[in-house]
Coordinates of C-alpha atoms and ligand atoms in Angstrom, one line a residue:
M10 CA 0.0 -0.1 0.1
E11 CA 1.3 3.4 -0.9
R12 CA 2.3 5.5 2.3
F13 CA 1.9 9.2 3.0
G14 CA 4.1 10.7 5.9
L15 CA 2.7 13.8 7.3
V16 CA 5.6 16.2 8.1
G17 CA 5.8 19.8 9.6
L18 CA 6.6 22.0 12.7
P19 CA 5.1 21.3 16.3
N20 CA 1.6 22.2 16.5
A21 CA 0.9 22.3 12.9
G22 CA -2.2 20.1 13.1
K23 CA -0.6 17.0 11.8
S24 CA -2.1 14.7 14.4
S25 CA -5.5 16.5 13.8
L26 CA -5.4 15.9 10.3
Y27 CA -4.3 12.1 10.8
N28 CA -7.3 11.6 12.8
A29 CA -9.6 13.2 10.1
L30 CA -8.1 11.1 7.5
T31 CA -7.9 7.5 9.4
G32 CA -10.6 8.0 11.9
G33 CA -7.8 7.4 14.3
G34 CA -7.4 8.5 17.8
A35 CA -4.0 10.1 18.0
L36 CA -3.2 12.7 20.6
A37 CA -3.6 16.1 19.3
A38 CA -2.6 18.7 21.8
P39 CA -1.7 22.3 22.0
Y40 CA 2.0 21.7 23.0
A41 CA 5.0 20.9 21.1
F42 CA 6.0 17.1 20.4
A43 CA 2.7 15.8 21.4
T44 CA 3.4 13.1 18.9
K45 CA 6.7 11.2 19.9
N46 CA 6.2 7.8 18.2
P47 CA 4.7 7.9 14.7
N48 CA 0.9 7.0 14.3
I49 CA 0.2 4.5 11.5
G50 CA -3.3 4.5 9.8
V51 CA -5.3 3.9 6.6
A52 CA -7.4 6.3 4.6
R53 CA -9.8 5.1 2.3
V54 CA -9.7 6.8 -1.1
P55 CA -13.5 8.1 -2.0
D56 CA -14.6 6.8 -5.1
E57 CA -17.9 7.4 -6.7
R58 CA -17.4 5.2 -9.6
L59 CA -17.2 2.1 -7.2
D60 CA -20.3 3.2 -5.2
R61 CA -22.3 3.3 -8.3
L62 CA -21.0 -0.1 -9.7
A63 CA -21.7 -1.5 -6.1
E64 CA -25.3 -0.3 -6.3
M65 CA -25.6 -1.7 -9.9
S66 CA -24.3 -5.1 -8.7
K67 CA -26.0 -5.1 -5.3
S68 CA -22.8 -6.1 -3.9
K69 CA -22.9 -7.3 -0.4
N70 CA -19.3 -5.7 0.1
V71 CA -17.8 -2.5 -0.9
V72 CA -13.9 -2.2 -0.5
H73 CA -12.3 1.2 -1.4
A74 CA -8.8 1.5 -2.4
A75 CA -6.9 3.0 0.5
V76 CA -3.5 4.5 1.3
E77 CA -1.5 4.5 4.6
V78 CA -0.8 7.6 6.5
V79 CA 2.1 8.1 8.8
D80 CA 1.6 11.0 11.4
I81 CA 5.3 11.7 12.2
G82 CA 6.5 13.9 15.4
G83 CA 7.0 17.6 14.9
L84 CA 10.3 18.7 13.3
V85 CA 12.2 21.9 14.6
E86 CA 14.9 23.9 13.3
G87 CA 18.2 22.2 13.9
A88 CA 16.3 18.9 13.8
S89 CA 19.0 17.7 11.3
K90 CA 21.8 18.5 14.0
G91 CA 19.7 16.6 16.7
E92 CA 17.3 19.6 18.2
G93 CA 13.9 18.5 19.2
L94 CA 13.2 14.8 18.4
G95 CA 16.5 15.1 16.2
N96 CA 17.0 12.4 13.6
R97 CA 14.3 10.3 14.7
F98 CA 11.8 11.5 12.5
L99 CA 14.1 11.2 9.4
A100 CA 13.9 7.5 9.6
N101 CA 10.1 7.6 9.3
I102 CA 10.1 9.8 6.3
R103 CA 12.6 7.7 4.5
E104 CA 9.9 4.8 4.7
V105 CA 7.0 6.9 3.0
D106 CA 6.4 7.2 -0.7
A107 CA 5.1 10.9 -0.8
V108 CA 5.6 13.5 1.8
V109 CA 2.9 15.8 3.3
F110 CA 4.0 19.1 4.7
V111 CA 1.5 20.4 7.0
L112 CA 2.0 24.2 7.3
R113 CA 0.1 26.1 10.0
S114 CA -1.6 29.2 8.9
F115 CA -4.1 29.5 11.8
E116 CA -4.0 32.2 14.6
D117 CA -4.7 30.7 17.9
D118 CA -3.4 32.4 21.4
D119 CA -3.7 28.9 22.9
V120 CA -1.4 27.1 20.6
P121 CA 2.1 28.1 20.9
G122 CA 4.2 28.6 17.7
P123 CA 4.6 30.4 14.6
S124 CA 1.5 31.0 12.3
D125 CA 2.9 32.2 9.3
P126 CA 2.9 29.2 6.6
I127 CA 5.9 30.6 4.6
E128 CA 7.9 30.3 7.9
H129 CA 6.9 26.7 8.3
L130 CA 7.8 25.7 4.8
R131 CA 11.2 27.5 5.2
I132 CA 12.0 25.5 8.2
V133 CA 10.8 22.2 6.9
E134 CA 12.5 22.5 3.6
L135 CA 15.7 23.6 5.0
E136 CA 15.9 20.5 7.6
L137 CA 14.9 17.9 5.0
A138 CA 17.5 19.5 2.6
L139 CA 20.2 19.4 5.3
A140 CA 19.7 15.8 6.2
D141 CA 19.8 15.1 2.5
L142 CA 23.2 17.1 2.3
E143 CA 24.9 15.0 4.7
T144 CA 23.9 11.6 2.8
V145 CA 24.9 13.3 -0.5
E146 CA 28.3 14.6 0.7
K147 CA 29.2 11.1 2.0
R148 CA 28.2 9.5 -1.4
L149 CA 29.9 12.3 -3.3
K150 CA 33.2 11.8 -1.5
Q151 CA 33.1 8.1 -2.0
A152 CA 32.2 8.5 -5.9
E153 CA 34.9 10.9 -6.5
R154 CA 37.3 8.4 -5.0
Q155 CA 35.9 5.4 -7.0
S156 CA 35.5 7.3 -10.5
K157 CA 39.1 7.3 -10.7
L158 CA 39.1 3.6 -11.2
D159 CA 35.6 3.1 -12.6
R160 CA 34.7 5.6 -15.4
S161 CA 31.0 4.4 -15.5
L162 CA 30.4 6.4 -12.5
G163 CA 30.5 9.6 -14.4
D164 CA 26.7 10.3 -14.6
E165 CA 26.1 9.6 -11.0
L166 CA 28.9 12.0 -9.9
D167 CA 27.3 14.7 -12.2
A168 CA 23.9 14.1 -10.5
L169 CA 25.6 14.0 -6.9
R170 CA 27.3 17.4 -7.9
V171 CA 23.9 18.7 -9.0
A172 CA 22.5 17.7 -5.8
N173 CA 25.1 18.7 -3.6
A174 CA 25.0 22.1 -4.9
A175 CA 21.3 22.7 -4.4
L176 CA 21.3 21.2 -1.3
S177 CA 24.3 23.3 0.1
D178 CA 22.0 26.4 -0.8
G179 CA 19.3 24.6 1.5
R180 CA 17.3 23.9 -1.6
P181 CA 15.4 20.6 -1.8
L182 CA 16.3 18.4 -4.6
Y183 CA 12.6 18.5 -6.0
R184 CA 13.6 21.9 -7.4
A185 CA 17.3 21.3 -7.9
G186 CA 16.5 20.7 -11.8
L187 CA 17.5 17.0 -11.7
T188 CA 16.7 15.2 -14.9
A189 CA 14.7 12.0 -14.6
D190 CA 17.7 10.1 -15.5
Q191 CA 19.6 11.7 -12.7
R192 CA 16.7 11.2 -10.0
A193 CA 16.8 7.4 -11.1
L194 CA 20.6 7.5 -10.2
L195 CA 20.2 9.1 -6.7
A196 CA 17.2 6.6 -5.9
P197 CA 19.5 4.1 -4.0
Y198 CA 20.1 6.8 -1.6
F199 CA 16.6 7.1 -0.2
L200 CA 16.8 10.8 -0.2
L201 CA 14.0 12.7 1.6
T202 CA 13.7 15.7 -0.8
T203 CA 13.4 13.7 -4.2
R204 CA 9.9 12.5 -2.8
R205 CA 6.7 14.0 -4.3
V206 CA 5.4 16.5 -2.1
L207 CA 1.7 17.4 -1.2
V208 CA 1.2 20.6 0.9
V209 CA -1.7 21.2 3.3
V210 CA -1.9 24.7 4.3
N211 CA -4.0 24.6 7.5
V212 CA -6.2 28.0 7.9
G213 CA -8.0 29.1 11.0
E214 CA -11.8 28.4 11.2
D215 CA -12.6 32.2 10.8
D216 CA -10.3 32.4 7.5
L217 CA -12.1 30.0 5.6
D218 CA -12.3 32.7 2.3
S219 CA -8.8 32.9 2.5
I220 CA -8.1 29.4 1.5
P221 CA -7.7 30.2 -2.3
E222 CA -5.4 33.0 -1.6
A223 CA -3.3 30.9 0.9
E224 CA -3.0 28.0 -1.6
A225 CA -1.8 30.5 -4.3
R226 CA 1.0 32.2 -1.9
I227 CA 2.4 28.7 -1.2
A228 CA 2.0 27.6 -4.7
A229 CA 4.0 30.7 -5.9
E230 CA 6.8 29.8 -3.6
F231 CA 7.3 26.6 -5.4
G232 CA 6.6 27.9 -8.9
Q233 CA 9.0 30.8 -8.7
A234 CA 11.8 28.8 -7.0
G235 CA 11.2 25.7 -9.4
D236 CA 11.4 27.9 -12.6
A237 CA 14.4 29.9 -11.5
A238 CA 16.2 26.8 -10.3
S239 CA 15.3 24.4 -12.8
G240 CA 15.6 26.3 -16.0
G241 CA 12.9 24.5 -17.7
S242 CA 14.1 21.1 -16.6
P243 CA 11.8 18.1 -17.5
I244 CA 11.1 17.7 -14.1
G245 CA 8.6 20.5 -13.6
T246 CA 7.6 21.3 -10.1
A247 CA 4.1 21.2 -10.8
E248 CA 3.9 17.4 -11.3
H249 CA 5.8 16.9 -7.9
V250 CA 4.0 19.1 -5.7
S251 CA 0.3 20.1 -5.1
V252 CA -1.1 22.3 -2.7
I253 CA -4.6 22.1 -0.9
G254 CA -5.8 24.7 1.7
M255 CA -8.3 23.6 4.4
C256 CA -9.1 24.2 8.0
V257 CA -7.9 20.8 9.5
Q258 CA -9.9 21.7 12.7
L259 CA -13.3 21.7 11.2
E260 CA -12.3 18.9 8.9
A261 CA -11.6 17.1 11.8
E262 CA -14.8 17.8 13.7
A263 CA -16.9 16.9 10.6
A264 CA -15.1 13.6 10.1
T265 CA -16.1 12.7 13.7
I266 CA -19.8 12.8 12.6
T267 CA -20.4 9.1 11.5
D268 CA -24.0 9.7 9.8
P269 CA -23.1 10.8 6.3
V270 CA -26.3 13.2 6.0
E271 CA -25.5 15.0 9.1
R272 CA -21.7 15.3 8.3
A273 CA -22.5 16.5 4.6
E274 CA -25.3 19.2 6.6
M275 CA -22.3 20.3 8.7
L276 CA -19.8 20.8 5.6
E277 CA -22.4 22.4 3.8
G278 CA -23.1 24.8 6.7
F279 CA -19.7 25.9 6.5
G280 CA -19.5 26.1 2.9
L281 CA -16.9 23.4 2.7
G282 CA -18.7 21.4 0.0
E283 CA -17.5 17.5 0.1
G284 CA -14.8 18.5 2.6
A285 CA -11.2 19.0 1.8
L286 CA -10.2 15.4 2.9
F287 CA -11.7 13.9 -0.3
R288 CA -9.8 16.4 -2.4
M289 CA -6.9 15.8 -0.6
V290 CA -6.7 12.0 -0.8
R291 CA -7.6 12.2 -4.5
S292 CA -5.0 14.7 -5.1
A293 CA -2.1 12.5 -3.2
Y294 CA -3.4 9.6 -5.2
H295 CA -2.7 11.5 -8.5
L296 CA 0.7 12.8 -7.5
L297 CA 1.8 9.5 -7.1
D298 CA 0.6 8.7 -10.7
L299 CA -1.6 5.9 -9.3
R300 CA -4.9 4.9 -11.0
T301 CA -7.7 2.5 -10.3
F302 CA -9.5 -0.5 -11.8
L303 CA -12.6 -1.8 -10.6
T304 CA -14.0 -5.3 -9.9
T305 CA -17.8 -5.7 -9.5
G306 CA -20.1 -8.4 -8.6
D307 CA -22.9 -9.4 -6.2
K308 CA -20.5 -10.5 -3.5
E309 CA -18.1 -7.6 -3.7
S310 CA -17.3 -4.4 -5.7
R311 CA -13.7 -3.1 -5.2
A312 CA -11.3 -0.5 -6.5
W313 CA -7.8 -1.4 -6.9
T314 CA -4.7 0.7 -7.1
F315 CA -2.3 0.7 -9.9
L316 CA 0.6 2.4 -11.3
N317 CA -0.1 4.3 -14.4
G318 CA 1.0 2.4 -17.3
S319 CA 0.6 -1.1 -15.8
T320 CA -0.5 -3.8 -18.1
A321 CA -3.2 -6.2 -17.7
P322 CA -1.2 -8.8 -16.0
Q323 CA 0.3 -6.3 -13.7
C324 CA -3.4 -5.2 -12.5
A325 CA -4.2 -9.0 -12.0
G326 CA -1.0 -9.1 -9.8
R327 CA -2.4 -6.5 -7.5
I328 CA -5.2 -9.1 -6.8
H329 CA -3.0 -12.1 -6.6
T330 CA 0.3 -13.0 -7.8
D331 CA -1.2 -16.2 -9.0
F332 CA -3.5 -14.1 -11.2
Q333 CA -0.4 -12.5 -12.6
R334 CA 1.6 -15.8 -13.1
G335 CA -1.3 -17.6 -14.7
F336 CA -2.6 -14.7 -16.6
I337 CA -4.4 -15.6 -19.8
K338 CA -6.8 -12.8 -20.9
A339 CA -8.7 -10.0 -19.3
E340 CA -12.3 -9.2 -19.6
V341 CA -12.6 -5.4 -19.9
I342 CA -15.2 -2.6 -19.9
D343 CA -15.1 1.0 -19.0
W344 CA -17.1 1.6 -15.8
Q345 CA -19.5 4.2 -17.3
E346 CA -20.4 2.0 -20.2
L347 CA -20.9 -0.8 -17.8
L348 CA -23.3 1.4 -15.8
A349 CA -25.2 2.4 -18.8
I350 CA -25.9 -1.1 -19.8
G351 CA -26.6 -1.9 -16.4
S352 CA -25.1 -5.4 -15.6
W353 CA -22.0 -7.5 -16.4
T354 CA -24.0 -10.4 -17.9
K355 CA -26.2 -7.8 -20.1
A356 CA -22.8 -6.3 -21.2
K357 CA -21.5 -9.8 -22.1
D358 CA -24.7 -10.7 -24.0
R359 CA -24.2 -7.7 -26.0
G360 CA -20.5 -8.3 -26.9
K361 CA -19.7 -5.2 -25.0
I362 CA -17.0 -6.8 -22.8
R363 CA -13.5 -6.8 -24.7
L364 CA -11.1 -9.5 -24.3
E365 CA -7.6 -8.1 -23.9
G366 CA -4.0 -9.6 -23.7
K367 CA -0.8 -9.5 -21.7
D368 CA 0.0 -6.5 -23.3
Y369 CA -3.1 -4.3 -22.8
V370 CA -2.2 -1.2 -20.9
A371 CA -5.1 -0.7 -18.4
Q372 CA -7.0 2.7 -18.1
D373 CA -8.2 4.5 -15.0
G374 CA -11.7 3.3 -14.5
D375 CA -11.7 0.0 -16.4
V376 CA -13.9 -2.7 -14.9
M377 CA -11.6 -6.2 -15.2
E378 CA -12.1 -9.7 -14.7
F379 CA -9.2 -12.0 -15.1
R380 CA -8.8 -15.4 -16.5
F381 CA -6.1 -17.3 -15.3
N382 CA -4.7 -20.8 -15.2
V383 CA -2.3 -21.9 -12.1
Ligands
GTP408 N1 -7.8 27.0 16.2 C1 -7.2 25.8 15.5 N2 -6.6 25.2 16.3 C2 -6.0 24.0 15.6 C3 -6.1 23.9 14.1 N3 -5.6 22.5 13.8 C4 -5.1 21.9 14.9 N4 -5.3 22.9 16.0 C5 -5.0 22.7 17.4 O1 -3.8 22.6 17.4 C6 -3.0 22.0 18.6 C7 -1.9 21.1 17.7 O2 -2.5 20.3 16.7 P1 -1.8 18.8 16.8 O3 -2.6 18.1 15.7 O4 -1.5 18.2 17.9 O5 -0.5 19.3 16.0 P2 0.9 18.5 15.6 O6 1.3 18.9 14.1 O7 0.4 17.1 15.5 O8 1.6 18.7 16.8 P3 2.9 17.9 17.2 O9 2.7 16.4 17.3 O10 3.5 18.4 18.5 O11 4.1 17.9 16.3 C8 -4.4 21.2 19.0 O12 -4.5 21.9 20.1 C9 -5.3 21.4 17.8 O13 -6.7 21.5 18.3 C10 -7.1 24.6 13.4 O14 -7.3 24.7 12.1 N5 -7.4 25.7 14.2
MG409 MG1 1.2 15.5 16.6

C-alpha cells in the first residue's frame, strides 16, 4: 500500500489531520512534540464510480482503495543536528512514498508557535535539505574516489554534484533541476527531498474565505523557486508538488460525525462542499501517478490501485500473484459504459466486454475480470 507521511513543525495540526483522514485517535494537543512515536493508519480513497457499480451489482461488500498515512512527530529548526526529536523523524520519512507538508496558517493564542506558513515551509525544507546534504556529501566523496578507477560512475557523479550544489544552498532536490535520469541514479540513497510533496495549508476556522489566497501564496513559493532553479528542466514542480488549503480543525470535527447526511450538512453549513479530505486523498493519489481499476459482482465491488502504465497482468497481480503468473486474458469494459448497460451479464450478451491480452495497458476506470490458469 502506498504510504504518505505527515511532516511539519510542532502544533501545525498533523495529528488532527491524521485523525480526520484515518478516523484514528492520535493525541492532538496544544504543546510541542505531542506526538513522539509515529501513528500509522489507513485512509480510504473516496470513489463515486465504485459506489455506483456496487449499487448496480447489489454488492454485499464494498471495498475502497486505501492509502497508508503516517503521522510523524514535529520537526524543529536544527532537527538535522539533533534538536527536538532530532533525527528520529528522518527514519520515518525515509519509509514513505510521498511527503505531506502540514503548514500552519491559523492564529490561536492557546496554541504556541508561529502561524506563518511560509516560515513553516522554510524550516521544513531546510531541515530536510540538510539531512539530504549529509547523505549526498558522504556519497559524493566516495564516488569521487571510486570514479578514478571506474569511469562508469561519471553520470552518477554529475547527479551528485547537482544535488550537492542545491542542498548546500538549502534547496530541496525537487527543485534542483535534476533530470529524470539523474533522479534514478540518486534513488538508491533514499533521499528525503526527491519524494513527491503534497502541501496542506492549515487555515483558521474564521479564515475559510482566504483558502484560495493561502493556496496561491504557497504555490507561488514552489512555482517561482522551481522555475528559477530548474531552468525549464523536464521535472516541472507542478507534477511533483500540489497545494491544498483547508481548516484541519473543522475537517476533523466533520470527520467524527458518523452519519453521512449530518456530516454533509455540517460541511455544507460551513461552505466546505464535500470537504477537503476527499480532495486531498484524491490529489495525493494522483501525485503518485496512481490509477484505479474496479471489480464488481454481487459478493463484492472493489477499487484496486495500480501505477499508471501498468499492463493487464500487472493489474491482475494487484489482486493475487497467481492471477499474474497464470494470466490468460482480461475481460474489460469502461465503468461508465457498464453502468449505462446495467449489468455485467447484459454487457457480455451484447458483446461489449472486450478480451484483452498481456500487452494491454490498463486505463483508469476499467472494470476488469481476469482469466487465469495456475
Ligand atoms: N484553532 C485551530 N486549532 C487547530 C487547528 N488545527 C489544529 N489545531 C490545534 O492545534 C493543536 C496542535 O494540533 P496537533 O494536531 O496536535 O499538532 P501536531 O502537528 O500533531 O503537533 P506535534 O505532534 O506536537 O508535532 C491542537 O490543540 C489542535 O486542536 C485549526 O485549524 N484551528
Ligand atoms: Mg502530533
